[in-house]
Tab-separated table of C-alpha atoms and ligand atoms in Angstrom:
chain	number	residue	atom	x	y	z
R	11	MET	CA	0.378	-0.229	-0.050
R	12	ILE	CA	1.693	3.214	-0.680
R	13	ASN	CA	-0.036	6.526	0.034
R	14	ILE	CA	1.304	9.647	-1.914
R	15	VAL	CA	0.191	13.160	-1.061
R	16	LEU	CA	0.796	15.616	-3.780
R	17	PHE	CA	1.667	19.224	-2.062
R	18	GLY	CA	1.758	22.489	-3.637
R	19	LYS	CA	0.585	25.788	-4.338
R	20	PRO	CA	-2.677	26.508	-6.687
R	21	GLY	CA	-1.224	26.052	-10.040
R	22	ALA	CA	1.793	24.276	-9.409
R	23	GLY	CA	0.921	21.309	-11.447
R	24	LYS	CA	-0.703	18.708	-8.988
R	25	GLY	CA	-3.556	17.522	-11.130
R	26	THR	CA	-1.540	17.016	-14.241
R	27	GLN	CA	1.109	15.224	-12.690
R	28	ALA	CA	-1.653	12.949	-10.953
R	29	GLU	CA	-2.973	11.826	-14.386
R	30	PHE	CA	0.486	10.588	-15.208
R	31	LEU	CA	1.551	9.068	-11.940
R	32	LYS	CA	-1.799	7.304	-11.046
R	33	GLU	CA	-1.367	5.244	-14.196
R	34	LYS	CA	2.352	4.598	-13.817
R	35	TYR	CA	1.853	3.687	-10.047
R	36	ASN	CA	-1.421	2.058	-9.958
R	37	LEU	CA	-2.906	4.509	-7.811
R	38	VAL	CA	-6.121	6.079	-7.040
R	39	HIS	CA	-6.414	9.706	-7.664
R	40	ILE	CA	-8.631	11.778	-5.317
R	41	SER	CA	-8.546	15.273	-5.761
R	42	THR	CA	-10.519	17.440	-3.525
R	43	GLY	CA	-10.770	20.122	-5.603
R	44	ASP	CA	-12.398	18.032	-8.208
R	45	ILE	CA	-14.912	16.349	-6.087
R	46	PHE	CA	-16.082	19.769	-4.722
R	47	ARG	CA	-16.182	21.164	-8.142
R	48	TYR	CA	-18.336	17.921	-9.409
R	49	ASN	CA	-20.672	18.454	-6.322
R	50	LEU	CA	-21.057	22.092	-7.110
R	51	LYS	CA	-22.030	21.278	-10.719
R	52	ASN	CA	-24.587	18.874	-9.858
R	53	ASN	CA	-25.942	20.990	-6.864
R	54	THR	CA	-25.825	18.364	-4.192
R	55	GLU	CA	-26.175	19.224	-0.553
R	56	LEU	CA	-22.391	19.041	-0.237
R	57	GLY	CA	-21.850	21.418	-3.467
R	58	GLN	CA	-24.218	23.788	-1.650
R	59	GLN	CA	-22.207	23.873	1.490
R	60	ALA	CA	-19.093	24.411	-0.294
R	61	LYS	CA	-20.243	26.727	-2.620
R	62	THR	CA	-19.591	29.942	-0.732
R	63	TYR	CA	-16.083	28.982	0.621
R	64	MET	CA	-15.164	28.243	-2.828
R	65	ASP	CA	-16.046	31.099	-4.781
R	66	ARG	CA	-13.916	33.225	-2.334
R	67	GLY	CA	-11.376	30.940	-2.802
R	68	ASP	CA	-11.284	30.446	0.822
R	69	LEU	CA	-10.782	26.694	2.059
R	70	VAL	CA	-13.835	24.578	2.616
R	71	PRO	CA	-14.007	23.777	6.429
R	72	ASP	CA	-11.871	20.814	7.618
R	73	GLU	CA	-15.134	19.005	8.581
R	74	LEU	CA	-16.780	18.816	5.382
R	75	THR	CA	-13.587	18.115	3.522
R	76	VAL	CA	-12.438	15.422	5.924
R	77	LYS	CA	-15.878	13.765	5.689
R	78	MET	CA	-15.632	13.762	1.806
R	79	LEU	CA	-12.001	12.352	1.442
R	80	GLN	CA	-13.180	9.170	3.985
R	81	ASP	CA	-16.156	8.789	1.773
R	82	GLU	CA	-14.051	8.512	-1.469
R	83	VAL	CA	-11.504	6.341	0.044
R	84	GLU	CA	-14.336	4.273	1.571
R	85	LYS	CA	-15.647	3.932	-2.219
R	86	LYS	CA	-12.232	2.352	-3.256
R	87	PRO	CA	-11.965	-1.126	-1.148
R	88	GLN	CA	-9.798	-2.786	-3.652
R	89	ALA	CA	-7.049	0.140	-4.216
R	90	THR	CA	-3.554	-0.680	-3.525
R	91	GLY	CA	-2.425	2.970	-3.113
R	92	PHE	CA	-4.115	6.182	-3.139
R	93	LEU	CA	-2.524	9.784	-4.935
R	94	PHE	CA	-4.040	12.435	-2.564
R	95	ASP	CA	-4.238	15.796	-4.464
R	96	GLY	CA	-5.090	18.961	-2.341
R	97	PHE	CA	-5.456	17.360	0.336
R	98	PRO	CA	-4.442	17.552	3.316
R	99	ARG	CA	-4.497	21.548	3.167
R	100	THR	CA	-4.334	22.075	6.858
R	101	ILE	CA	-2.923	20.632	9.991
R	102	ALA	CA	-6.047	19.369	11.355
R	103	GLN	CA	-6.621	17.601	7.842
R	104	ALA	CA	-3.224	15.874	8.031
R	105	ASP	CA	-3.813	14.862	11.209
R	106	ALA	CA	-7.378	13.381	10.379
R	107	LEU	CA	-6.208	11.815	7.647
R	108	GLU	CA	-3.522	10.068	9.766
R	109	ALA	CA	-5.712	8.664	12.060
R	110	PHE	CA	-8.044	7.304	9.049
R	111	LEU	CA	-5.173	5.704	7.744
R	112	LYS	CA	-4.466	4.384	11.021
R	113	THR	CA	-7.866	2.667	11.220
R	114	LYS	CA	-7.018	0.654	7.994
R	115	GLY	CA	-3.097	-0.033	8.966
R	116	TRP	CA	-2.139	2.355	6.589
R	117	SER	CA	0.068	5.605	6.597
R	118	VAL	CA	1.376	8.328	4.327
R	119	THR	CA	4.101	7.078	2.504
R	120	ALA	CA	5.560	10.691	1.285
R	121	THR	CA	4.559	13.828	0.533
R	122	ILE	CA	5.957	15.341	-2.643
R	123	ALA	CA	5.575	19.016	-3.094
R	124	LEU	CA	6.193	20.715	-6.397
R	125	GLU	CA	8.048	23.874	-6.347
R	126	ALA	CA	7.578	27.228	-8.261
R	127	ASN	CA	7.611	30.862	-7.611
R	128	ASP	CA	4.430	32.507	-7.205
R	129	GLU	CA	4.857	35.084	-10.310
R	130	VAL	CA	5.164	32.074	-12.443
R	131	LEU	CA	2.197	30.069	-11.060
R	132	ILE	CA	-0.278	33.269	-10.979
R	133	GLN	CA	0.405	33.389	-14.670
R	134	ARG	CA	-0.390	29.914	-15.080
R	135	LEU	CA	-3.657	30.131	-13.435
R	136	LEU	CA	-4.759	33.257	-15.321
R	137	GLU	CA	-4.005	31.043	-18.756
R	138	ARG	CA	-5.829	28.173	-17.032
R	139	GLY	CA	-8.825	30.427	-16.387
R	140	LYS	CA	-9.234	31.416	-19.914
R	141	THR	CA	-10.322	27.943	-21.078
R	142	SER	CA	-10.923	25.943	-18.067
R	143	GLY	CA	-14.063	27.735	-17.029
R	144	ARG	CA	-12.991	27.937	-13.636
R	145	THR	CA	-13.995	31.479	-12.153
R	146	ASP	CA	-11.608	30.924	-9.178
R	147	ASP	CA	-8.905	31.046	-12.013
R	148	GLN	CA	-10.212	34.237	-13.537
R	149	ASP	CA	-10.132	36.825	-10.861
R	150	GLU	CA	-6.792	37.800	-9.741
R	151	ASN	CA	-8.491	38.592	-6.252
R	152	LYS	CA	-9.663	35.390	-5.919
R	153	ILE	CA	-6.314	33.738	-6.943
R	154	ARG	CA	-4.442	36.094	-3.929
R	155	ASN	CA	-6.787	34.750	-1.523
R	156	ARG	CA	-6.042	31.131	-2.301
R	157	TYR	CA	-2.504	32.037	-1.988
R	158	GLU	CA	-3.089	33.728	1.731
R	159	GLU	CA	-4.917	30.660	2.577
R	160	TYR	CA	-2.201	28.404	1.644
R	161	ASN	CA	0.417	30.567	3.313
R	162	GLU	CA	-1.603	30.674	6.489
R	163	LYS	CA	-3.144	27.278	6.528
R	164	THR	CA	-1.291	25.063	4.172
R	165	ALA	CA	2.261	25.879	3.994
R	166	PRO	CA	2.491	24.727	8.052
R	167	LEU	CA	2.283	21.294	6.729
R	168	ILE	CA	6.025	21.770	5.306
R	169	ASP	CA	7.169	21.515	8.617
R	170	TYR	CA	4.526	18.960	9.612
R	171	TYR	CA	5.836	16.212	7.285
R	172	THR	CA	9.339	17.061	7.288
R	173	GLN	CA	9.536	16.345	11.128
R	174	LYS	CA	7.844	13.276	10.072
R	175	GLY	CA	10.475	12.313	7.620
R	176	LEU	CA	8.084	12.277	4.912
R	177	PHE	CA	8.666	15.685	2.864
R	178	TYR	CA	10.419	15.560	-0.583
R	179	SER	CA	10.687	18.554	-2.852
R	180	VAL	CA	10.665	18.441	-6.751
R	181	ASN	CA	11.423	21.154	-8.761
R	182	GLY	CA	8.076	22.060	-10.619
R	183	ILE	CA	9.376	24.186	-13.620
R	184	GLY	CA	10.215	22.119	-16.816
R	185	SER	CA	8.048	20.159	-19.164
R	186	ILE	CA	5.772	18.020	-17.852
R	187	GLU	CA	7.611	15.072	-18.762
R	188	GLU	CA	10.750	16.111	-16.803
R	189	ILE	CA	8.541	17.109	-13.719
R	190	THR	CA	6.842	13.291	-13.991
R	191	ARG	CA	10.463	12.075	-14.185
R	192	ARG	CA	11.469	14.068	-11.174
R	193	ILE	CA	8.804	12.955	-8.875
R	194	SER	CA	8.928	9.241	-10.238
R	195	SER	CA	12.476	9.109	-9.030
R	196	VAL	CA	11.409	10.166	-5.608
R	197	ILE	CA	8.660	7.655	-5.571
R	198	ASP	CA	10.963	4.745	-7.309
R	199	ASP	CA	13.455	5.575	-4.281
R	200	PHE	CA	10.892	4.607	-1.454
R	201	ILE	CA	9.011	1.609	-3.210
R	202	ASP	CA	12.808	-0.043	-3.580
R	203	LYS	CA	13.347	0.465	-0.048
M	327	LIG	P1	-6.262	25.110	-6.480
M	327	LIG	O1	-5.811	25.264	-7.801
M	327	LIG	O2	-6.460	26.245	-5.678
M	327	LIG	O3	-4.986	24.082	-6.086
M	327	LIG	P2	-8.116	22.928	-6.305
M	327	LIG	O4	-8.930	22.740	-7.374
M	327	LIG	O5	-7.087	22.081	-5.511
M	327	LIG	O6	-7.691	24.413	-6.809
M	327	LIG	O7	-9.615	23.390	-5.148
M	327	LIG	C1	-10.360	24.399	-5.506
M	327	LIG	C2	-11.212	24.746	-4.355
M	327	LIG	O8	-11.672	23.953	-3.817
M	327	LIG	C3	-9.995	25.456	-3.069
M	327	LIG	O9	-10.018	26.999	-3.322
M	327	LIG	C4	-10.791	25.433	-1.991
M	327	LIG	O10	-11.844	25.905	-2.066
M	327	LIG	C5	-11.623	23.583	-2.324
M	327	LIG	N1	-10.686	22.805	-1.598
M	327	LIG	C6	-10.194	21.810	-2.370
M	327	LIG	N2	-9.349	21.043	-1.467
M	327	LIG	C7	-9.505	21.483	-0.317
M	327	LIG	C8	-9.248	21.157	1.021
M	327	LIG	N3	-8.249	19.832	1.150
M	327	LIG	N4	-9.587	21.508	2.140
M	327	LIG	C9	-10.552	22.960	1.825
M	327	LIG	N5	-10.961	23.286	0.888
M	327	LIG	C10	-10.336	22.639	-0.504
């Protein structure tokens, strides 16, 4: 069982890399952003609860997010590994993830961070916003707010996972294939161990 957390600021390329990594390592990809967007689009109860937060670029409250993540994991009893994308984003979510995995005899295998500077990332998001239809990518204020949320609530996870010896950092600037190779070499290293 391997459980990988893909970590990085908005626009760092987590979703793009996840598409390749899930095939290569046979992982179930869980993107909390994608699940929230799906629920929003289908106007589910969860979507309605998450909407105001997402519209502002705020994090959705931990309780809702953790519950949703656990439900997604439970839907995949055959999984031999998970790739968590966009989760955890707070210390409380990381604690909840650890406790939840523990009930199954699992743990986080590694957290892999995609690094890029803010200027590059904000440009990428604005580009993505032109075609993706994501309203949170079309408004610089919303993007800025997501970065504030990241700095305040998500960045502390770097220390959290570093202290556990689980934090790996990868240069997120380069071609998609190049970055996939960088992440793969980190994963291959701990698979071999
Ligand atoms: P980003 O491009 O900001 O990384 P995502 O697609 O991962 O975007 O997430 C979009 C939105 O969904 C976030 O701004 C937030 O409102 C909500 N969201 C996603 N994951 C989480 C999470 N783990 N905790 C709280 N809110 C989340």
